[in-house]
Tab-separated table of C-alpha atoms and ligand atoms in Angstrom:
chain	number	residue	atom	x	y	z
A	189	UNK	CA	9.644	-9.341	-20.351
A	190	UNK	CA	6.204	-7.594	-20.101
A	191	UNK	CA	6.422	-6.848	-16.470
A	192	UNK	CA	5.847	-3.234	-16.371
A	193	UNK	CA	6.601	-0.384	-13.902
A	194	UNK	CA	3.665	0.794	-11.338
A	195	UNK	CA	2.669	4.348	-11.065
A	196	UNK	CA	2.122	5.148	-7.473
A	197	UNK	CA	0.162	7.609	-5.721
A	198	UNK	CA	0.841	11.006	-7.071
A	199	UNK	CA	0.657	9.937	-10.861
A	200	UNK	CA	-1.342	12.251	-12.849
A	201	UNK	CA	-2.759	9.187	-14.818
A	202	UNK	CA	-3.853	7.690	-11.840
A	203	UNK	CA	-6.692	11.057	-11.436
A	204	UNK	CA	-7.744	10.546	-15.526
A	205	UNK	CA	-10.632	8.917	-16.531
A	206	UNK	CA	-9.895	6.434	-19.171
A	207	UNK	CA	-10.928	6.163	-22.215
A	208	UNK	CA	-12.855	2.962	-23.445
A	209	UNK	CA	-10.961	0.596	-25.996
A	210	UNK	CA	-12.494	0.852	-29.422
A	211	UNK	CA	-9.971	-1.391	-31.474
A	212	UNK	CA	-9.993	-5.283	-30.333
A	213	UNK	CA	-6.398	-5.974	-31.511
A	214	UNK	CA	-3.117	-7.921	-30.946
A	215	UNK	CA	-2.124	-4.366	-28.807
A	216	UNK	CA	-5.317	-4.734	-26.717
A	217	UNK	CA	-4.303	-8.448	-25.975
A	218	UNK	CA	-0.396	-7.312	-25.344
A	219	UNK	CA	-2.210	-5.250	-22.857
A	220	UNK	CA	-3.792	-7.772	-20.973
A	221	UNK	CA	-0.820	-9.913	-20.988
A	222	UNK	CA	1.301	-6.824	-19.944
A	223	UNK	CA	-1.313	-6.645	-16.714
A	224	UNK	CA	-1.705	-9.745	-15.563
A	225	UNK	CA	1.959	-10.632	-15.548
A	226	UNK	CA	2.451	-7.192	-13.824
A	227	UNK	CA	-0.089	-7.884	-10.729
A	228	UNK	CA	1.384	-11.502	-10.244
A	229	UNK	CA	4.738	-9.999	-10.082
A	230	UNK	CA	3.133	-7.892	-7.775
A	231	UNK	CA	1.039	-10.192	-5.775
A	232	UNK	CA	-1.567	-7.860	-6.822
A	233	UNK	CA	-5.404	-8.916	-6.453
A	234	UNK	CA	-6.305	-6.846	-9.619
A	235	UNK	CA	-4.664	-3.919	-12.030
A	236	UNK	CA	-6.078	-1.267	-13.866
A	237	UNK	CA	-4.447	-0.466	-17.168
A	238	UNK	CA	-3.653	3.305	-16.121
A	239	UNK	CA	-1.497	2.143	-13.362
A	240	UNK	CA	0.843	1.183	-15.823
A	241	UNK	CA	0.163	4.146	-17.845
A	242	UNK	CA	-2.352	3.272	-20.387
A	243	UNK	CA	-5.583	5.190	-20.062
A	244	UNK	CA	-7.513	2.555	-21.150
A	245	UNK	CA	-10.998	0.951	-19.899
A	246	UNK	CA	-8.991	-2.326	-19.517
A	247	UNK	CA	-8.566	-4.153	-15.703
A	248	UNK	CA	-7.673	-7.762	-14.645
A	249	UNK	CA	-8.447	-9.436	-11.633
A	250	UNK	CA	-7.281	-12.462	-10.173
A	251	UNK	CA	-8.103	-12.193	-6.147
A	252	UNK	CA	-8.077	-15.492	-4.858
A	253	UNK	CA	-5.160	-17.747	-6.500
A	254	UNK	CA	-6.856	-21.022	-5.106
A	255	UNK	CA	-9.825	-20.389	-6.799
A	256	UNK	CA	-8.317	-19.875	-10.386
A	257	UNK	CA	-10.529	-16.327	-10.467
A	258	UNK	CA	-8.255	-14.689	-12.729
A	259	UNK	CA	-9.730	-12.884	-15.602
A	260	UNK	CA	-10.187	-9.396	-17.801
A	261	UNK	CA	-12.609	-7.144	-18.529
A	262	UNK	CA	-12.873	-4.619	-21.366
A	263	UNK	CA	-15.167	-1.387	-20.713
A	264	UNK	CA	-16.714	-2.977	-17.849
A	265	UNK	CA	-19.393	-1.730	-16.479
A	266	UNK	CA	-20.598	-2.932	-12.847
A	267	UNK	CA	-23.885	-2.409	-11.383
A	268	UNK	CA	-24.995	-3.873	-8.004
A	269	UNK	CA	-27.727	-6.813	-7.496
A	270	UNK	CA	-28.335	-5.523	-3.967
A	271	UNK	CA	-27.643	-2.936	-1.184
A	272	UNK	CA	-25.174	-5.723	0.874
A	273	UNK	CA	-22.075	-4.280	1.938
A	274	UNK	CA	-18.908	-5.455	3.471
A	275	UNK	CA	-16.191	-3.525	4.896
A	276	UNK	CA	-12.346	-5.179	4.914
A	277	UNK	CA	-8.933	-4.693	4.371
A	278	UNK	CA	-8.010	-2.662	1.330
A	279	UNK	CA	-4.601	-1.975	-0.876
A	280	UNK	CA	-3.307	-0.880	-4.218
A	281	UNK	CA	-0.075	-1.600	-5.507
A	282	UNK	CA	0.335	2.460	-6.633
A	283	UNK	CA	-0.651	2.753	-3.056
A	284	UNK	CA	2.523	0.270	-1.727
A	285	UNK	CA	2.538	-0.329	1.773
A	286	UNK	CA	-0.740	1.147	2.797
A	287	UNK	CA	-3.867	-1.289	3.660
A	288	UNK	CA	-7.560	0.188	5.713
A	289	UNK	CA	-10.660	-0.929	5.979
A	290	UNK	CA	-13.099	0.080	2.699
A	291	UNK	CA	-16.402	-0.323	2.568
A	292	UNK	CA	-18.042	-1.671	-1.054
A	293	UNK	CA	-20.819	-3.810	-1.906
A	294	UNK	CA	-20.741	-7.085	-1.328
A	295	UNK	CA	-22.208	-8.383	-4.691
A	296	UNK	CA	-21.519	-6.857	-8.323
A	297	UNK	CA	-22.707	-7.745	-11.724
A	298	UNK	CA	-20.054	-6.584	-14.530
A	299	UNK	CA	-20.148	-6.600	-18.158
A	300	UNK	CA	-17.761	-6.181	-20.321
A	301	UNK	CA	-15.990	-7.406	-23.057
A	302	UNK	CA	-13.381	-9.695	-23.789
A	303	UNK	CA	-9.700	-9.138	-25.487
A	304	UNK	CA	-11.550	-10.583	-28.464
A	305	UNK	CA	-14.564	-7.960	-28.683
A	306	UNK	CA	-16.939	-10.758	-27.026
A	307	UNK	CA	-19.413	-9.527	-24.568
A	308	UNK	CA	-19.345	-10.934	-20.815
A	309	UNK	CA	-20.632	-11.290	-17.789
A	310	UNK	CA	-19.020	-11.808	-14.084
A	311	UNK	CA	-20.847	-11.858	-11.288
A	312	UNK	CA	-18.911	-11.536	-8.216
A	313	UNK	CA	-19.206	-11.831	-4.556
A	314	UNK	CA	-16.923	-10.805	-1.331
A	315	UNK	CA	-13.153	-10.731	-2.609
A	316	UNK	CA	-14.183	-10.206	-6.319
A	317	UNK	CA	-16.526	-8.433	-6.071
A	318	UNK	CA	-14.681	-6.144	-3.839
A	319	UNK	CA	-11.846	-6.177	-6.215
A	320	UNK	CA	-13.640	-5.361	-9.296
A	321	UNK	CA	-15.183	-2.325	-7.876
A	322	UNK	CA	-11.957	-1.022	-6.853
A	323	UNK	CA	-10.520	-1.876	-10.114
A	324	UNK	CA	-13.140	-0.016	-12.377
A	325	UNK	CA	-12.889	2.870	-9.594
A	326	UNK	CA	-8.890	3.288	-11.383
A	327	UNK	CA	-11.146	3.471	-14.847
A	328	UNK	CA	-12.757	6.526	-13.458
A	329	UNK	CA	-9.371	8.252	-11.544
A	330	UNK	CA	-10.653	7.255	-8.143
A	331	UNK	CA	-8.432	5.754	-5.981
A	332	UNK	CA	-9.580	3.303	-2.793
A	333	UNK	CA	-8.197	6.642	-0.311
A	334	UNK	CA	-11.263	8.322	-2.010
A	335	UNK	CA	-13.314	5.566	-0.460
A	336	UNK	CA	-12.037	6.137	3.229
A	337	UNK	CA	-13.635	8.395	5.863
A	338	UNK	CA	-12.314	10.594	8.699
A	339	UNK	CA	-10.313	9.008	11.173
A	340	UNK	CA	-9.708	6.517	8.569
A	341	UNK	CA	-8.313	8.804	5.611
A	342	UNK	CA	-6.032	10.770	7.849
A	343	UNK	CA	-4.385	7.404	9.250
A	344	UNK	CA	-3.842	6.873	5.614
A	345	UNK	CA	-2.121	10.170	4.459
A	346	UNK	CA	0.144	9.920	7.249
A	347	UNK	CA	1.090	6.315	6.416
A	348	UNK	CA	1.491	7.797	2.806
A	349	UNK	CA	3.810	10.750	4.437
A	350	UNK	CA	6.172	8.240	5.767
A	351	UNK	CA	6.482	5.794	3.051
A	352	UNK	CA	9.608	5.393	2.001
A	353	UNK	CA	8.671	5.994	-1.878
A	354	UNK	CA	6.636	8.930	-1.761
A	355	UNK	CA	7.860	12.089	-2.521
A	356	UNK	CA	7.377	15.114	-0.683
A	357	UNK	CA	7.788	17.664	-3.580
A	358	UNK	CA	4.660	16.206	-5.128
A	359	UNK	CA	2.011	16.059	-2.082
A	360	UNK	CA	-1.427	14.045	-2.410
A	361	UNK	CA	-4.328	15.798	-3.486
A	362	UNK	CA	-7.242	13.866	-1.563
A	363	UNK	CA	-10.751	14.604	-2.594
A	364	UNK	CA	-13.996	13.649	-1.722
A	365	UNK	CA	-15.786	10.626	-3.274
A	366	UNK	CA	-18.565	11.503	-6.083
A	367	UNK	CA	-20.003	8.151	-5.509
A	368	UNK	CA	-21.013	8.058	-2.065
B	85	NI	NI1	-5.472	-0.070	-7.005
């Protein structure tokens, strides 16, 4: 069983920048395995390795089942091809419950390397694209909420407020994006 536990919102993990992987080892590659059969338990798109408390530059990604997309990416490192945007429907799984509309580019270019130390490139549109961003955004301690403006990011907190997992003692720090 390598189905690990999610740390949700108020994690202090989930605010840490990771650190990059320098060893390409069997523990790197339990890793991976340890994510991706985490977010398909989930029915995640994509998971970060700090959401299950590693703070590691590791993510996987597999947002569209029908298209066999799923993947890794080691110290990935995304830039954008163009200014495109899109703006859709948004989640986390340390965010349960909780979906709004996120703007991100529409087309990325990642590198990255593999669980074997070999360099490689995705380039992503729309759904992948959309997830890797958010995924390498975990890598940094940003969270998708950080993404979300106004009218937008208050309808969030309160949806947060009456989840039934969060926990009151431990209220969420939201700050503004350095990226925008
Ligand atoms: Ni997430």
């Amino acid at each position: 069983m390598t189905v690990q536990p999610v740390r949700l919102f108020d994690d202090p993990i989930l605010r840490e920048p990771a650190a990059p992987v320098v060893d390409f080892d069997a523990e790197l590659r339990q890793l991976i395995t340890d994510l991706t059969e985490t977010m398909h338990e989930k029915n995640g798109a994509g998971l970060a390795a700090p959401q299950i408390g590693v703070g590691l530059r590791v993510l996987v990604f597999h947002p569209d089942l029908a298209k066999g997309e799923l993947g890794h990416l080691v110290n990935p490192v995304v830039d954008f091809p163009d200014e495109e945007e899109q703006d859709g429907p948004e989640g986390c799984l340390s965010i349960p419950g909780v979906y709004l509309d996120t703007r991100r580019r529409m087309n990325v270019v990642a590198k990255g390397f593999t669980s074997h130390g070999d360099p490689v490139q995705i380039v992503g549109s729309g759904q992948l694209a959309r997830c890797i961003q958010h995924e390498t955004d975990h890598l940094d301690g940003v969270l998708f909420l950080d993404r979300v403006d106004g009218d937008r990011r208050a309808r969030m907190i309160e949806a947060i407020r009456q989840a039934g997992w969060y926990d009151p003692a431990a209220p969420p720090v939201v700050k503004t994006s350095p990226h925008r």
